[in-house]
Every structure is written in C-alpha cells, then in structure tokens.
Coordinates of C-alpha atoms and ligand atoms in Angstrom, one line a residue:
M726 CA -87.7 193.0 -193.4
R727 CA -84.7 191.6 -191.6
R728 CA -82.8 189.1 -193.6
R729 CA -82.2 185.6 -192.1
G730 CA -78.7 184.8 -191.1
G731 CA -77.0 181.4 -191.3
I732 CA -76.0 179.3 -194.3
V733 CA -78.5 180.2 -197.0
A734 CA -77.0 178.0 -199.8
G735 CA -74.1 175.7 -200.6
Y736 CA -72.6 175.1 -204.0
L737 CA -70.3 172.5 -205.4
A738 CA -68.1 175.0 -207.4
P739 CA -65.2 173.3 -209.2
H740 CA -62.1 175.3 -210.1
P741 CA -60.5 174.0 -213.4
P742 CA -58.3 176.9 -214.5
H743 CA -59.5 176.3 -218.0
L744 CA -62.9 177.7 -217.1
V745 CA -61.4 181.0 -216.0
Y746 CA -59.1 181.0 -219.0
A747 CA -62.1 180.5 -221.3
E748 CA -63.9 183.5 -219.7
N749 CA -61.1 186.0 -220.6
P750 CA -61.6 188.1 -217.5
P751 CA -59.3 191.2 -217.3
Q752 CA -57.6 189.7 -214.1
N753 CA -56.2 186.7 -216.1
E754 CA -53.2 187.3 -218.3
P755 CA -53.7 184.5 -221.0
R756 CA -56.3 185.0 -223.7
S757 CA -58.6 182.3 -225.1
T758 CA -61.2 181.8 -227.8
G759 CA -63.7 180.3 -225.3
G760 CA -64.5 176.6 -224.6
W761 CA -66.3 174.5 -221.9
E762 CA -69.4 176.6 -222.5
V763 CA -71.9 174.3 -220.8
L764 CA -70.1 174.4 -217.5
R765 CA -69.7 178.1 -217.8
W766 CA -73.4 178.5 -218.5
G767 CA -74.0 176.5 -215.2
Y768 CA -71.8 179.1 -213.4
E769 CA -73.8 181.9 -215.0
E770 CA -76.9 180.4 -213.4
L771 CA -75.1 180.0 -210.1
R772 CA -74.3 183.8 -210.3
R773 CA -78.0 184.6 -210.9
R774 CA -79.0 182.5 -207.9
L775 CA -76.2 183.9 -205.7
A776 CA -77.4 187.4 -206.4
V777 CA -80.9 186.5 -205.1
H778 CA -79.4 184.9 -201.9
K779 CA -77.6 188.2 -201.2
P780 CA -75.0 186.7 -198.8
D781 CA -72.7 188.8 -196.5
V782 CA -69.9 186.4 -197.1
L783 CA -68.6 183.5 -199.3
V784 CA -66.9 180.8 -197.4
V785 CA -64.7 178.5 -199.6
H786 CA -62.9 175.3 -198.9
A787 CA -60.4 174.4 -201.6
P788 CA -58.1 171.4 -202.2
H789 CA -54.9 173.2 -203.4
W790 CA -54.2 175.2 -200.3
I791 CA -52.7 172.2 -198.8
T792 CA -51.7 172.4 -195.1
M793 CA -50.1 169.3 -193.8
V794 CA -50.5 170.3 -190.1
G795 CA -54.0 171.4 -189.2
H796 CA -56.8 173.4 -190.8
H797 CA -55.8 177.0 -191.7
V798 CA -58.1 179.9 -192.3
N799 CA -56.9 183.0 -194.2
C800 CA -57.2 186.0 -191.9
V801 CA -55.3 188.5 -194.1
P802 CA -57.7 191.4 -194.4
N803 CA -57.0 192.2 -198.1
P804 CA -55.2 189.4 -200.0
R805 CA -53.5 190.7 -203.2
G806 CA -51.2 189.1 -205.7
I807 CA -51.0 186.8 -208.7
S808 CA -52.3 183.3 -208.5
V809 CA -50.6 180.9 -210.9
E810 CA -51.7 177.3 -211.8
P811 CA -48.4 175.4 -211.6
I812 CA -49.3 172.9 -214.3
F813 CA -51.0 175.3 -216.5
P814 CA -49.2 178.7 -216.1
H815 CA -50.0 179.4 -219.7
L816 CA -53.7 179.3 -218.9
F817 CA -54.0 180.8 -215.4
R818 CA -52.0 183.8 -214.1
Y819 CA -54.7 185.7 -212.2
H820 CA -54.3 189.0 -210.5
Y821 CA -56.5 188.9 -207.3
D822 CA -57.4 191.6 -204.8
F823 CA -60.3 190.9 -202.4
A824 CA -61.6 191.5 -198.9
T825 CA -61.6 188.9 -196.1
D826 CA -64.3 188.7 -193.5
V827 CA -61.7 188.6 -190.7
D828 CA -64.2 188.4 -187.8
L829 CA -65.8 185.3 -189.3
A830 CA -62.4 183.8 -190.3
E831 CA -61.2 184.1 -186.7
A832 CA -64.4 182.7 -185.3
I833 CA -64.0 179.6 -187.5
V834 CA -60.5 179.1 -186.2
A835 CA -61.7 179.4 -182.6
E836 CA -64.7 177.1 -183.1
A837 CA -62.5 174.5 -184.9
A838 CA -59.9 174.6 -182.0
D839 CA -62.7 174.3 -179.5
A840 CA -63.9 171.2 -181.3
G841 CA -60.5 169.6 -180.9
L842 CA -59.1 170.2 -184.4
V843 CA -55.6 171.6 -185.0
A844 CA -56.5 175.1 -186.4
S845 CA -54.5 178.1 -187.3
A846 CA -55.1 181.7 -188.4
M847 CA -53.0 182.5 -191.4
R848 CA -51.9 186.1 -191.2
D849 CA -49.0 186.3 -193.6
P850 CA -50.0 188.6 -196.5
G851 CA -47.1 187.2 -198.6
V852 CA -48.8 183.7 -198.9
R853 CA -50.0 183.4 -202.5
V854 CA -53.7 182.4 -202.7
D855 CA -54.0 179.1 -204.5
Y856 CA -55.8 178.7 -207.8
A857 CA -58.5 176.5 -206.5
T858 CA -59.7 179.2 -204.1
I859 CA -59.3 181.9 -206.7
G860 CA -60.9 179.8 -209.5
A861 CA -64.1 179.0 -207.5
L862 CA -64.5 182.5 -206.2
H863 CA -64.0 184.1 -209.6
L864 CA -66.4 181.7 -211.3
A865 CA -69.1 182.2 -208.5
N866 CA -68.6 186.0 -208.2
P867 CA -66.4 187.6 -210.8
A868 CA -67.2 191.1 -209.4
W869 CA -65.5 190.1 -206.1
D870 CA -67.9 192.4 -204.3
I871 CA -68.7 190.0 -201.4
P872 CA -66.2 189.4 -198.6
V873 CA -64.5 186.0 -198.4
V874 CA -63.4 183.4 -195.9
S875 CA -60.9 180.8 -197.3
L876 CA -60.1 177.5 -195.6
S877 CA -57.2 175.2 -196.4
A878 CA -57.3 171.5 -197.1
N879 CA -55.6 169.5 -194.3
N880 CA -54.7 166.7 -196.7
N881 CA -53.6 166.0 -200.2
P882 CA -56.1 165.0 -202.8
Y883 CA -53.3 163.1 -204.6
F884 CA -52.5 160.7 -201.7
Y885 CA -53.3 157.1 -202.6
S886 CA -54.7 156.3 -199.2
D887 CA -58.4 156.1 -198.6
A888 CA -60.1 159.4 -197.9
A889 CA -60.2 160.6 -194.3
L890 CA -63.4 162.6 -194.3
D891 CA -64.2 162.4 -190.5
E892 CA -62.4 165.6 -189.7
M893 CA -64.4 167.5 -192.4
E894 CA -67.6 166.7 -190.4
T895 CA -66.1 168.4 -187.4
L896 CA -64.7 171.3 -189.5
G897 CA -68.1 171.8 -191.2
A898 CA -70.0 171.9 -187.8
A899 CA -67.4 174.4 -186.5
T900 CA -67.9 176.5 -189.6
A901 CA -71.7 176.5 -189.1
R902 CA -71.3 177.5 -185.4
A903 CA -69.0 180.4 -186.3
I904 CA -71.5 181.6 -188.9
E905 CA -74.3 181.4 -186.4
R906 CA -72.3 183.1 -183.7
T907 CA -71.3 186.1 -185.9
G908 CA -74.8 186.4 -187.4
R909 CA -73.6 186.2 -191.0
R910 CA -75.7 185.3 -194.0
A911 CA -73.3 182.9 -195.7
V912 CA -73.0 181.0 -198.9
L913 CA -70.6 178.1 -198.9
L914 CA -68.4 177.0 -201.9
A915 CA -66.9 173.5 -202.1
S916 CA -64.1 173.8 -204.7
N917 CA -63.9 170.2 -206.0
S918 CA -64.0 168.4 -209.3
L919 CA -65.6 164.9 -209.4
S920 CA -63.8 162.1 -211.3
H921 CA -60.2 163.2 -211.6
L922 CA -58.2 161.2 -214.1
H923 CA -57.0 163.5 -216.9
W924 CA -55.0 163.6 -220.1
D925 CA -51.2 164.1 -220.0
R926 CA -51.1 165.8 -223.5
E927 CA -52.7 169.1 -224.4
P928 CA -54.0 169.9 -227.9
D929 CA -52.3 172.8 -229.8
L930 CA -55.4 174.9 -229.0
P931 CA -56.1 174.2 -225.3
E932 CA -59.8 175.0 -225.8
D933 CA -60.2 172.6 -228.7
M934 CA -63.5 171.0 -227.7
G935 CA -63.1 168.4 -230.5
V936 CA -60.9 166.4 -228.1
E937 CA -62.8 167.1 -224.8
R938 CA -64.5 164.1 -223.4
P939 CA -64.6 161.9 -220.3
F940 CA -61.5 159.9 -219.5
D941 CA -63.4 156.7 -220.0
H942 CA -66.8 155.3 -219.5
H943 CA -66.1 154.0 -216.0
Q944 CA -65.2 157.6 -214.8
Y945 CA -68.3 159.0 -216.5
A946 CA -70.6 156.4 -215.1
G947 CA -69.1 156.9 -211.6
D948 CA -69.9 160.6 -211.8
M949 CA -73.5 159.9 -213.0
E950 CA -74.0 157.5 -210.2
L951 CA -73.0 160.2 -207.6
L952 CA -75.1 162.9 -209.3
Q953 CA -78.1 160.6 -209.4
V954 CA -77.9 160.5 -205.6
V955 CA -77.4 164.2 -205.5
R956 CA -80.4 164.9 -207.6
E957 CA -82.7 162.4 -205.7
G958 CA -81.6 163.4 -202.3
P959 CA -81.6 163.5 -199.3
T960 CA -78.0 164.5 -198.7
E961 CA -77.7 161.9 -196.0
R962 CA -77.3 159.3 -198.7
L963 CA -74.1 161.1 -199.8
R964 CA -72.3 160.1 -196.6
A965 CA -71.9 156.6 -198.2
A966 CA -72.0 157.7 -201.9
I967 CA -69.0 160.1 -201.6
P968 CA -66.4 157.6 -200.4
K969 CA -67.7 155.0 -202.9
H970 CA -67.4 157.6 -205.7
I971 CA -63.8 158.5 -204.5
A972 CA -62.8 154.8 -204.6
A973 CA -64.3 154.4 -208.1
T974 CA -63.0 157.6 -209.8
Q975 CA -60.1 159.1 -207.8
A976 CA -62.5 162.0 -207.2
E977 CA -61.1 165.3 -206.0
T978 CA -63.8 165.3 -203.3
K979 CA -61.1 163.2 -201.5
A980 CA -59.8 166.6 -200.4
G981 CA -62.9 166.9 -198.3
S982 CA -64.5 170.2 -199.5
L983 CA -67.9 168.6 -200.4
T984 CA -68.1 166.7 -197.1
W985 CA -67.2 170.0 -195.2
L986 CA -70.0 171.8 -197.1
L987 CA -72.7 169.2 -196.5
A988 CA -71.7 168.8 -192.8
A989 CA -71.8 172.6 -192.3
M990 CA -75.4 172.5 -193.6
G991 CA -76.2 169.6 -191.3
W992 CA -76.7 167.1 -194.1
P993 CA -80.1 168.6 -194.9
A994 CA -83.0 166.3 -196.1
I995 CA -83.1 167.9 -199.6
A996 CA -82.0 167.1 -203.1
G997 CA -79.3 169.1 -204.9
D998 CA -79.9 171.0 -208.1
V999 CA -77.3 170.1 -210.8
L1000 CA -76.8 173.3 -212.8
A1001 CA -74.2 171.7 -215.2
Y1002 CA -71.9 168.8 -215.8
G1003 CA -69.0 168.7 -218.1
T1004 CA -65.4 167.4 -218.5
V1005 CA -62.2 169.5 -218.4
I1006 CA -59.2 167.7 -219.8
A1007 CA -61.3 164.6 -219.1
T1008 CA -62.0 165.3 -215.4
G1009 CA -65.7 165.4 -214.4
N1010 CA -67.1 168.7 -213.1
A1011 CA -70.5 169.5 -211.7
V1012 CA -72.0 172.8 -210.6
V1013 CA -74.6 172.0 -207.9
E1014 CA -76.8 174.0 -205.6
W1015 CA -78.2 173.0 -202.2
V1016 CA -80.6 175.4 -200.5
P1017 CA -81.3 174.2 -196.9
Ligands
FE2_628 FE1 -58.0 170.8 -208.6

C-alpha cells in the first residue's frame, strides 16, 4: 500500500531545556536525577504516535532561532555541533548531529518567497542550532533517525508589542505547498511553551519538584482556557483564542510557531489531543497532537 503524503500530524512540542536535562540523554553533558515526569510521559506518548505516523520528515518552527530580517530555513545538509541554552548552560549543552531534508527546505524557501515573504536559505554550517529547535526535536524523536527541516522565527517572543501572527499564516500555507509539491509525508512541530512568566531564582537542585508550580493562578487559568478550546475544537476557534491567550499570559506562542502549524494544516475542523500539561520553572507547557 502506498503511504499518503502531505501533513499527517502536527504537535505542539515545547522545548524547556529542563525536560532534556531530566532525560539524561548521552548527547547532553549535564546529569540530573529526573523531574518534570508528567510532561516527559506526554512526550513518550508523542513518540509512540510519531512511530505510527512514519513520517519522511519533521518540520520544526522554533522561537529561539530569531531572524530579524525574514524567515530563514536551515539548508545545511548535516548540522553538527553543540547547542547551549544561554540562561541555563548548566542544564543544556547538547551535542547534535542530524540530517536536513534539503530538497524540502529549499522548496519552503521558494514557496515563501513566491507568497511575498522575505525568505532565505541558511547555508552556513557554522551557525549553531538553537536550543528550542534541538529541544523539540530531541523530545519528539531522540533517535534522530528522521530528516529535519528547521524554520526560524522572524520576530522576538520577548517584544512587548502585540503579536503579529499574520505572516505565520502565509508561512504555514507556503510550508504546506512545499510539502505537497515534494510529495513528503510530514509531521510538524511547533516548539512553543504556553504561559511564559517564570521564576528568577533556581533551587539548589534544579529538578526539585517541591517548588515547581504555576507562576500564579491567572497564568494557569489562561492556559486552561486555551487548552479547553484546543480540546473542544475546531481549530478555527484558536484564531481568536491564541492572541487572547498571548495578551493574558505573555505566552511564547507570540513567536508564531503554533499559528504556523495550524495554518499549514489549513485550520482543520478537529479537536486537539492534549497529551500532557505541566509547568517548568513556572511556565506552562502542553504537549498536543492534531491529526488532520
Ligand atoms: Fe523558549
């Protein structure tokens, strides 16, 4: 039986470095005693489902490869290096070595440019891959045995201005056309946390779950309101719910990864499946699956 191409699933796949640290993979230098188990069990379920989808490629949009001019796509065939989380270098120093689906990466650049976006193929093997890209990819597929396409964020999630998500609609549609044109069977990963206020002090043991909790009730309630819409569906309702959630909780979805993912899937008339929710240094994080 010939397998169907196109986008077969999309995941909200947040990247707190703490989750990778807690897993103790051989690629990460620091060692932990665990922590944040419920979120990591959600990722274990994501991996089981990903294995069933059997994608040709994982396409990831991440908020910490910030490109101030245009949308960049990593076209380096075999990115290799060490990814370091600048605020938590004691938790995340990750040795990566993976394969890029260069044909699809170049097709996304072309489709984005055709759609009127400023788009650029990044071909410098010396550019260090950011921890949000590596974190989501590791947590979704720690075996790294599926080729990758990595997209930059043409904004800064820490700007105070309102989110400008319109371009993510265009980039999502361009991504979908490129996947269609190349005949790939693709899974999309949106590497975003939800509510994004966090502590400025760390316990002596970073994975001390005795102090892990939501930043406050307002942030938690904002995340639950969004996840209620996710769980009820259809995704069309999220067009209004995402900006409202960003305004209420400083959500990292301001970087546009979630809007890109849903736009690429054509805002399907389905509900999302929340596999886990938990806080990491007080930020809200959900692992969610949409199967169009
Ligand atoms: Fe982040």
